[in-house]
Every structure is written in C-alpha cells, then in structure tokens.
JSON list of C-alpha atoms in Angstrom, two decimals:
[
{"chain": "A", "resi": 288, "resn": "MET", "atom": "CA", "xyz": [-158.25, -55.06, -75.32]},
{"chain": "A", "resi": 289, "resn": "GLN", "atom": "CA", "xyz": [-160.75, -57.71, -74.35]},
{"chain": "A", "resi": 290, "resn": "LEU", "atom": "CA", "xyz": [-162.60, -58.03, -71.02]},
{"chain": "A", "resi": 291, "resn": "ALA", "atom": "CA", "xyz": [-164.11, -61.34, -70.76]},
{"chain": "A", "resi": 292, "resn": "GLY", "atom": "CA", "xyz": [-167.01, -62.52, -68.61]},
{"chain": "A", "resi": 293, "resn": "LYS", "atom": "CA", "xyz": [-169.13, -65.82, -68.40]},
{"chain": "A", "resi": 294, "resn": "LYS", "atom": "CA", "xyz": [-172.03, -64.57, -71.00]},
{"chain": "A", "resi": 295, "resn": "ILE", "atom": "CA", "xyz": [-170.33, -61.59, -72.49]},
{"chain": "A", "resi": 296, "resn": "TYR", "atom": "CA", "xyz": [-167.22, -59.85, -73.35]},
{"chain": "A", "resi": 297, "resn": "LEU", "atom": "CA", "xyz": [-166.22, -56.12, -73.90]},
{"chain": "A", "resi": 298, "resn": "ARG", "atom": "CA", "xyz": [-164.38, -54.94, -76.87]},
{"chain": "A", "resi": 299, "resn": "LYS", "atom": "CA", "xyz": [-163.55, -51.93, -78.87]},
{"chain": "A", "resi": 300, "resn": "MET", "atom": "CA", "xyz": [-165.96, -50.84, -81.65]},
{"chain": "A", "resi": 301, "resn": "GLU", "atom": "CA", "xyz": [-165.29, -52.22, -85.27]},
{"chain": "A", "resi": 302, "resn": "PRO", "atom": "CA", "xyz": [-166.71, -51.10, -88.65]},
{"chain": "A", "resi": 303, "resn": "GLU", "atom": "CA", "xyz": [-169.30, -54.18, -88.48]},
{"chain": "A", "resi": 304, "resn": "ASP", "atom": "CA", "xyz": [-170.93, -52.26, -85.28]},
{"chain": "A", "resi": 305, "resn": "LEU", "atom": "CA", "xyz": [-172.46, -49.81, -87.64]},
{"chain": "A", "resi": 306, "resn": "GLU", "atom": "CA", "xyz": [-175.93, -51.06, -87.91]},
{"chain": "A", "resi": 307, "resn": "PHE", "atom": "CA", "xyz": [-176.13, -51.91, -84.10]},
{"chain": "A", "resi": 308, "resn": "LEU", "atom": "CA", "xyz": [-174.95, -48.42, -83.46]},
{"chain": "A", "resi": 309, "resn": "TYR", "atom": "CA", "xyz": [-177.44, -47.09, -85.56]},
{"chain": "A", "resi": 310, "resn": "THR", "atom": "CA", "xyz": [-180.20, -48.95, -83.98]},
{"chain": "A", "resi": 311, "resn": "ILE", "atom": "CA", "xyz": [-179.22, -48.04, -80.44]},
{"chain": "A", "resi": 312, "resn": "GLU", "atom": "CA", "xyz": [-178.49, -44.34, -81.05]},
{"chain": "A", "resi": 313, "resn": "ASN", "atom": "CA", "xyz": [-181.69, -43.70, -83.12]},
{"chain": "A", "resi": 314, "resn": "ASN", "atom": "CA", "xyz": [-183.98, -45.60, -80.55]},
{"chain": "A", "resi": 315, "resn": "SER", "atom": "CA", "xyz": [-185.72, -42.55, -79.21]},
{"chain": "A", "resi": 316, "resn": "ASP", "atom": "CA", "xyz": [-186.80, -44.57, -76.08]},
{"chain": "A", "resi": 317, "resn": "PHE", "atom": "CA", "xyz": [-182.98, -44.13, -75.04]},
{"chain": "A", "resi": 318, "resn": "TRP", "atom": "CA", "xyz": [-182.64, -40.34, -75.95]},
{"chain": "A", "resi": 319, "resn": "HIS", "atom": "CA", "xyz": [-183.36, -39.21, -72.46]},
{"chain": "A", "resi": 320, "resn": "VAL", "atom": "CA", "xyz": [-180.48, -41.07, -70.99]},
{"chain": "A", "resi": 321, "resn": "SER", "atom": "CA", "xyz": [-177.98, -39.58, -73.67]},
{"chain": "A", "resi": 322, "resn": "GLU", "atom": "CA", "xyz": [-179.89, -36.26, -73.91]},
{"chain": "A", "resi": 323, "resn": "THR", "atom": "CA", "xyz": [-180.05, -36.94, -77.86]},
{"chain": "A", "resi": 324, "resn": "LYS", "atom": "CA", "xyz": [-182.62, -34.64, -79.41]},
{"chain": "A", "resi": 325, "resn": "SER", "atom": "CA", "xyz": [-182.26, -35.86, -83.09]},
{"chain": "A", "resi": 326, "resn": "PRO", "atom": "CA", "xyz": [-181.39, -39.04, -85.02]},
{"chain": "A", "resi": 327, "resn": "TYR", "atom": "CA", "xyz": [-177.96, -39.88, -86.48]},
{"chain": "A", "resi": 328, "resn": "SER", "atom": "CA", "xyz": [-177.27, -40.77, -90.01]},
{"chain": "A", "resi": 329, "resn": "ARG", "atom": "CA", "xyz": [-175.38, -43.84, -90.95]},
{"chain": "A", "resi": 330, "resn": "TRP", "atom": "CA", "xyz": [-172.70, -41.75, -92.61]},
{"chain": "A", "resi": 331, "resn": "GLU", "atom": "CA", "xyz": [-172.20, -40.02, -89.05]},
{"chain": "A", "resi": 332, "resn": "LEU", "atom": "CA", "xyz": [-171.91, -42.93, -87.22]},
{"chain": "A", "resi": 333, "resn": "LYS", "atom": "CA", "xyz": [-169.44, -44.47, -89.81]},
{"chain": "A", "resi": 334, "resn": "GLN", "atom": "CA", "xyz": [-167.24, -41.32, -89.32]},
{"chain": "A", "resi": 335, "resn": "TYR", "atom": "CA", "xyz": [-167.78, -41.75, -85.63]},
{"chain": "A", "resi": 336, "resn": "ILE", "atom": "CA", "xyz": [-166.43, -45.37, -85.57]},
{"chain": "A", "resi": 337, "resn": "GLU", "atom": "CA", "xyz": [-163.70, -44.74, -88.03]},
{"chain": "A", "resi": 338, "resn": "ASN", "atom": "CA", "xyz": [-162.23, -41.70, -86.20]},
{"chain": "A", "resi": 339, "resn": "TYR", "atom": "CA", "xyz": [-162.79, -42.90, -82.65]},
{"chain": "A", "resi": 340, "resn": "CYS", "atom": "CA", "xyz": [-159.80, -42.63, -80.59]},
{"chain": "A", "resi": 341, "resn": "TYR", "atom": "CA", "xyz": [-159.35, -45.33, -77.90]},
{"chain": "A", "resi": 342, "resn": "ASP", "atom": "CA", "xyz": [-156.87, -43.60, -75.68]},
{"chain": "A", "resi": 343, "resn": "ILE", "atom": "CA", "xyz": [-158.87, -42.55, -72.54]},
{"chain": "A", "resi": 344, "resn": "PHE", "atom": "CA", "xyz": [-155.90, -40.47, -71.42]},
{"chain": "A", "resi": 345, "resn": "THR", "atom": "CA", "xyz": [-156.51, -38.24, -74.44]},
{"chain": "A", "resi": 346, "resn": "THR", "atom": "CA", "xyz": [-160.14, -38.25, -75.17]},
{"chain": "A", "resi": 347, "resn": "LYS", "atom": "CA", "xyz": [-161.33, -38.58, -71.41]},
{"chain": "A", "resi": 348, "resn": "GLU", "atom": "CA", "xyz": [-163.56, -41.28, -72.52]},
{"chain": "A", "resi": 349, "resn": "LEU", "atom": "CA", "xyz": [-163.73, -44.82, -73.75]},
{"chain": "A", "resi": 350, "resn": "ARG", "atom": "CA", "xyz": [-166.77, -46.70, -75.52]},
{"chain": "A", "resi": 351, "resn": "LEU", "atom": "CA", "xyz": [-166.78, -50.41, -75.48]},
{"chain": "A", "resi": 352, "resn": "MET", "atom": "CA", "xyz": [-169.20, -52.77, -77.22]},
{"chain": "A", "resi": 353, "resn": "ILE", "atom": "CA", "xyz": [-170.85, -55.55, -74.97]},
{"chain": "A", "resi": 354, "resn": "CYS", "atom": "CA", "xyz": [-170.69, -58.56, -77.21]},
{"chain": "A", "resi": 355, "resn": "ASP", "atom": "CA", "xyz": [-172.68, -61.97, -76.67]},
{"chain": "A", "resi": 356, "resn": "TYR", "atom": "CA", "xyz": [-170.48, -65.19, -76.60]},
{"chain": "A", "resi": 357, "resn": "VAL", "atom": "CA", "xyz": [-172.99, -67.22, -78.73]},
{"chain": "A", "resi": 358, "resn": "SER", "atom": "CA", "xyz": [-173.69, -64.82, -81.43]},
{"chain": "A", "resi": 359, "resn": "GLN", "atom": "CA", "xyz": [-170.43, -62.90, -81.41]},
{"chain": "A", "resi": 360, "resn": "ARG", "atom": "CA", "xyz": [-172.51, -59.79, -81.85]},
{"chain": "A", "resi": 361, "resn": "PRO", "atom": "CA", "xyz": [-172.97, -56.46, -79.90]},
{"chain": "A", "resi": 362, "resn": "VAL", "atom": "CA", "xyz": [-175.86, -56.53, -77.37]},
{"chain": "A", "resi": 363, "resn": "GLY", "atom": "CA", "xyz": [-175.17, -53.40, -75.86]},
{"chain": "A", "resi": 364, "resn": "ILE", "atom": "CA", "xyz": [-172.42, -50.38, -75.12]},
{"chain": "A", "resi": 365, "resn": "VAL", "atom": "CA", "xyz": [-170.68, -49.26, -71.84]},
{"chain": "A", "resi": 366, "resn": "ASP", "atom": "CA", "xyz": [-169.11, -45.98, -71.85]},
{"chain": "A", "resi": 367, "resn": "LEU", "atom": "CA", "xyz": [-166.48, -44.66, -69.50]},
{"chain": "A", "resi": 368, "resn": "PHE", "atom": "CA", "xyz": [-166.73, -40.74, -69.74]},
{"chain": "A", "resi": 369, "resn": "GLU", "atom": "CA", "xyz": [-165.42, -37.44, -67.99]},
{"chain": "A", "resi": 370, "resn": "TYR", "atom": "CA", "xyz": [-162.31, -39.12, -67.14]},
{"chain": "A", "resi": 371, "resn": "HIS", "atom": "CA", "xyz": [-160.45, -36.91, -64.69]},
{"chain": "A", "resi": 372, "resn": "PRO", "atom": "CA", "xyz": [-157.00, -38.41, -63.93]},
{"chain": "A", "resi": 373, "resn": "LEU", "atom": "CA", "xyz": [-156.08, -35.72, -61.25]},
{"chain": "A", "resi": 374, "resn": "HIS", "atom": "CA", "xyz": [-158.80, -36.98, -59.13]},
{"chain": "A", "resi": 375, "resn": "ASN", "atom": "CA", "xyz": [-159.00, -40.47, -60.33]},
{"chain": "A", "resi": 376, "resn": "ARG", "atom": "CA", "xyz": [-162.76, -40.69, -61.20]},
{"chain": "A", "resi": 377, "resn": "CYS", "atom": "CA", "xyz": [-164.76, -41.48, -64.03]},
{"chain": "A", "resi": 378, "resn": "GLY", "atom": "CA", "xyz": [-168.52, -41.37, -65.03]},
{"chain": "A", "resi": 379, "resn": "VAL", "atom": "CA", "xyz": [-170.19, -44.79, -66.44]},
{"chain": "A", "resi": 380, "resn": "GLY", "atom": "CA", "xyz": [-173.06, -45.31, -68.52]},
{"chain": "A", "resi": 381, "resn": "ILE", "atom": "CA", "xyz": [-174.40, -48.68, -70.00]},
{"chain": "A", "resi": 382, "resn": "ILE", "atom": "CA", "xyz": [-177.23, -49.43, -72.24]},
{"chain": "A", "resi": 383, "resn": "VAL", "atom": "CA", "xyz": [-178.41, -52.96, -73.38]},
{"chain": "A", "resi": 384, "resn": "SER", "atom": "CA", "xyz": [-180.71, -53.41, -76.40]},
{"chain": "A", "resi": 385, "resn": "PRO", "atom": "CA", "xyz": [-184.36, -54.19, -75.35]},
{"chain": "A", "resi": 386, "resn": "GLU", "atom": "CA", "xyz": [-184.32, -57.75, -76.65]},
{"chain": "A", "resi": 387, "resn": "HIS", "atom": "CA", "xyz": [-181.30, -58.78, -74.34]},
{"chain": "A", "resi": 388, "resn": "SER", "atom": "CA", "xyz": [-182.57, -56.90, -71.20]},
{"chain": "A", "resi": 389, "resn": "SER", "atom": "CA", "xyz": [-183.12, -58.83, -68.04]},
{"chain": "A", "resi": 390, "resn": "MET", "atom": "CA", "xyz": [-180.89, -61.47, -68.92]},
{"chain": "A", "resi": 391, "resn": "GLY", "atom": "CA", "xyz": [-177.87, -60.26, -66.57]},
{"chain": "A", "resi": 392, "resn": "ILE", "atom": "CA", "xyz": [-175.96, -58.88, -69.27]},
{"chain": "A", "resi": 393, "resn": "ALA", "atom": "CA", "xyz": [-175.83, -55.17, -67.91]},
{"chain": "A", "resi": 394, "resn": "THR", "atom": "CA", "xyz": [-174.69, -56.62, -64.51]},
{"chain": "A", "resi": 395, "resn": "GLU", "atom": "CA", "xyz": [-172.04, -58.54, -65.98]},
{"chain": "A", "resi": 396, "resn": "ALA", "atom": "CA", "xyz": [-170.60, -55.79, -68.20]},
{"chain": "A", "resi": 397, "resn": "LEU", "atom": "CA", "xyz": [-170.66, -53.19, -65.42]},
{"chain": "A", "resi": 398, "resn": "GLN", "atom": "CA", "xyz": [-168.82, -55.58, -63.20]},
{"chain": "A", "resi": 399, "resn": "LEU", "atom": "CA", "xyz": [-166.30, -55.91, -66.10]},
{"chain": "A", "resi": 400, "resn": "VAL", "atom": "CA", "xyz": [-165.77, -52.32, -66.72]},
{"chain": "A", "resi": 401, "resn": "MET", "atom": "CA", "xyz": [-165.35, -51.75, -62.93]},
{"chain": "A", "resi": 402, "resn": "GLU", "atom": "CA", "xyz": [-162.74, -54.19, -62.66]},
{"chain": "A", "resi": 403, "resn": "TYR", "atom": "CA", "xyz": [-161.00, -52.50, -65.49]},
{"chain": "A", "resi": 404, "resn": "ALA", "atom": "CA", "xyz": [-161.71, -48.91, -64.14]},
{"chain": "A", "resi": 405, "resn": "PHE", "atom": "CA", "xyz": [-160.38, -49.83, -60.66]},
{"chain": "A", "resi": 406, "resn": "LYS", "atom": "CA", "xyz": [-157.55, -52.28, -61.48]},
{"chain": "A", "resi": 407, "resn": "THR", "atom": "CA", "xyz": [-156.05, -51.10, -64.91]},
{"chain": "A", "resi": 408, "resn": "LEU", "atom": "CA", "xyz": [-156.91, -47.46, -64.72]},
{"chain": "A", "resi": 409, "resn": "LEU", "atom": "CA", "xyz": [-156.49, -47.17, -60.94]},
{"chain": "A", "resi": 410, "resn": "LEU", "atom": "CA", "xyz": [-159.41, -44.97, -60.58]},
{"chain": "A", "resi": 411, "resn": "LYS", "atom": "CA", "xyz": [-160.63, -44.32, -56.92]},
{"chain": "A", "resi": 412, "resn": "GLN", "atom": "CA", "xyz": [-164.16, -43.96, -57.97]},
{"chain": "A", "resi": 413, "resn": "LEU", "atom": "CA", "xyz": [-166.81, -44.31, -60.56]},
{"chain": "A", "resi": 414, "resn": "TRP", "atom": "CA", "xyz": [-170.04, -42.00, -60.79]},
{"chain": "A", "resi": 415, "resn": "CYS", "atom": "CA", "xyz": [-173.19, -41.92, -62.81]},
{"chain": "A", "resi": 416, "resn": "LEU", "atom": "CA", "xyz": [-176.29, -39.89, -62.87]},
{"chain": "A", "resi": 417, "resn": "ILE", "atom": "CA", "xyz": [-179.67, -41.93, -63.15]},
{"chain": "A", "resi": 418, "resn": "ASP", "atom": "CA", "xyz": [-183.15, -40.57, -63.71]},
{"chain": "A", "resi": 419, "resn": "ALA", "atom": "CA", "xyz": [-185.22, -40.68, -60.25]},
{"chain": "A", "resi": 420, "resn": "SER", "atom": "CA", "xyz": [-187.76, -42.75, -62.05]},
{"chain": "A", "resi": 421, "resn": "ASN", "atom": "CA", "xyz": [-185.40, -45.24, -63.64]},
{"chain": "A", "resi": 422, "resn": "ASP", "atom": "CA", "xyz": [-185.87, -48.12, -61.14]},
{"chain": "A", "resi": 423, "resn": "VAL", "atom": "CA", "xyz": [-184.09, -50.64, -63.34]},
{"chain": "A", "resi": 424, "resn": "SER", "atom": "CA", "xyz": [-180.76, -48.42, -63.41]},
{"chain": "A", "resi": 425, "resn": "VAL", "atom": "CA", "xyz": [-180.82, -47.79, -59.77]},
{"chain": "A", "resi": 426, "resn": "ALA", "atom": "CA", "xyz": [-181.32, -51.70, -59.10]},
{"chain": "A", "resi": 427, "resn": "LEU", "atom": "CA", "xyz": [-178.32, -52.39, -61.30]},
{"chain": "A", "resi": 428, "resn": "PHE", "atom": "CA", "xyz": [-176.02, -50.03, -59.95]},
{"chain": "A", "resi": 429, "resn": "GLU", "atom": "CA", "xyz": [-176.93, -50.68, -56.34]},
{"chain": "A", "resi": 430, "resn": "LYS", "atom": "CA", "xyz": [-176.68, -54.42, -57.13]},
{"chain": "A", "resi": 431, "resn": "CYS", "atom": "CA", "xyz": [-172.86, -53.66, -58.28]},
{"chain": "A", "resi": 432, "resn": "GLY", "atom": "CA", "xyz": [-172.22, -51.66, -55.03]},
{"chain": "A", "resi": 433, "resn": "PHE", "atom": "CA", "xyz": [-172.79, -48.19, -56.17]},
{"chain": "A", "resi": 434, "resn": "VAL", "atom": "CA", "xyz": [-174.29, -45.70, -53.42]},
{"chain": "A", "resi": 435, "resn": "GLN", "atom": "CA", "xyz": [-176.77, -42.85, -53.81]},
{"chain": "A", "resi": 436, "resn": "SER", "atom": "CA", "xyz": [-174.72, -39.83, -52.66]},
{"chain": "A", "resi": 437, "resn": "GLY", "atom": "CA", "xyz": [-177.10, -37.16, -53.84]},
{"chain": "A", "resi": 438, "resn": "THR", "atom": "CA", "xyz": [-180.22, -35.72, -55.81]},
{"chain": "A", "resi": 439, "resn": "LEU", "atom": "CA", "xyz": [-180.04, -33.11, -58.32]},
{"chain": "A", "resi": 440, "resn": "LYS", "atom": "CA", "xyz": [-183.58, -31.46, -57.95]},
{"chain": "A", "resi": 441, "resn": "GLN", "atom": "CA", "xyz": [-185.59, -30.53, -60.98]},
{"chain": "A", "resi": 442, "resn": "TRP", "atom": "CA", "xyz": [-182.42, -31.26, -62.86]},
{"chain": "A", "resi": 443, "resn": "LYS", "atom": "CA", "xyz": [-183.75, -32.64, -66.43]},
{"chain": "A", "resi": 444, "resn": "GLN", "atom": "CA", "xyz": [-186.52, -31.02, -68.25]},
{"chain": "A", "resi": 445, "resn": "THR", "atom": "CA", "xyz": [-189.15, -33.79, -69.36]},
{"chain": "A", "resi": 446, "resn": "GLU", "atom": "CA", "xyz": [-192.38, -33.74, -71.42]},
{"chain": "A", "resi": 447, "resn": "ASP", "atom": "CA", "xyz": [-194.21, -33.42, -67.90]},
{"chain": "A", "resi": 448, "resn": "GLY", "atom": "CA", "xyz": [-191.95, -30.59, -66.47]},
{"chain": "A", "resi": 449, "resn": "TYR", "atom": "CA", "xyz": [-188.72, -31.24, -64.56]},
{"chain": "A", "resi": 450, "resn": "ALA", "atom": "CA", "xyz": [-187.38, -34.51, -63.13]},
{"chain": "A", "resi": 451, "resn": "ASP", "atom": "CA", "xyz": [-184.97, -35.33, -60.34]},
{"chain": "A", "resi": 452, "resn": "VAL", "atom": "CA", "xyz": [-181.63, -37.03, -61.11]},
{"chain": "A", "resi": 453, "resn": "LEU", "atom": "CA", "xyz": [-179.79, -39.30, -58.47]},
{"chain": "A", "resi": 454, "resn": "ILE", "atom": "CA", "xyz": [-176.08, -39.14, -58.14]},
{"chain": "A", "resi": 455, "resn": "TYR", "atom": "CA", "xyz": [-174.46, -42.58, -57.45]},
{"chain": "A", "resi": 456, "resn": "GLN", "atom": "CA", "xyz": [-171.05, -43.32, -56.66]},
{"chain": "A", "resi": 457, "resn": "LYS", "atom": "CA", "xyz": [-168.65, -46.45, -56.37]},
{"chain": "A", "resi": 458, "resn": "VAL", "atom": "CA", "xyz": [-165.70, -45.54, -54.19]},
{"chain": "A", "resi": 459, "resn": "LYS", "atom": "CA", "xyz": [-162.80, -48.15, -54.15]}
]
C-alpha cells in the first residue's frame, strides 16, 4: 500500500527503517507524546519491524512511515491506533523528525492518512489527544479540520506536576 502526496508518501515499515525508528523512538524529547519511559534497543526494534502485522482489523493499529520523495527515506511516522470497528473510529498520532519540521510534511501526511481512514477504512471519525501546551500539534490538527471536543483536566503527570490534555476529533 502506498499513499502519495506532493512532497511525501506513506508506506509500510521496512527493515531498512531500523536506524530511523531507533533515532525517533529513543529521542527523549518525544517520550511525553508516546508515554515512553525508557529507550529501546536496536534488537527490540528489529523484532518489532520483523513481527509487525499490518492488518488493522486484527491488531487495531497501523503504523506507516512518512517518506520524502527526494531522498526516498523516512522523515516521520503516522499511527492509526485503537481502531474500533463497531463505532468506526480510530486514534491518530504523527511525529516528524526535528530536521524536517515546519516544512508542511505533517500536514500532508495527516491529510493522506485522513483520506485513507475515511475512504478506505470507511471510518466515521478520527480522534487524538494533545498536551494542552503543544501549540504546534493543536495548530496542525485544527488546520486539518479537527475540532476540540473536550479537556481532560490534570490528565498527565509531568516534571512540573500535572497537565491538561485536549481531545480533538474529526467527524466525517
């Protein structure tokens, strides 16, 4: 499966993505998003790639690599998760490497995965949870038509105490 845009395309993970995945998953600046608390080894990530099942109907999730047309290399990751076929909804998350941020890549990738979710998976809605202090993500999801539908008060523990999390939805 390949979903193509103007600057980037989305594709399944491949063994060659190990170093990129290792860099992203072990970047502690991103851990607050994934709620990771410890680094991954290359062996763990290699096993993850080798054993990953791309059937969203079985695993209830789908991870796609965001790849740049020019370099043909991954520059980010987009995840569909907590797929709920009874209610036709799914969570969505996206991360772009710091050196490729502010280039419109996240917007294009989110638009591509939204098209896939609504036209191919026939979902009714996508949702995401965003730290209230994450203005960049709020702007991205609002630009793509997501609407804030709620706030989870003091939802996440941080170094400074507890922080609110915003609930965003895109309903078709």
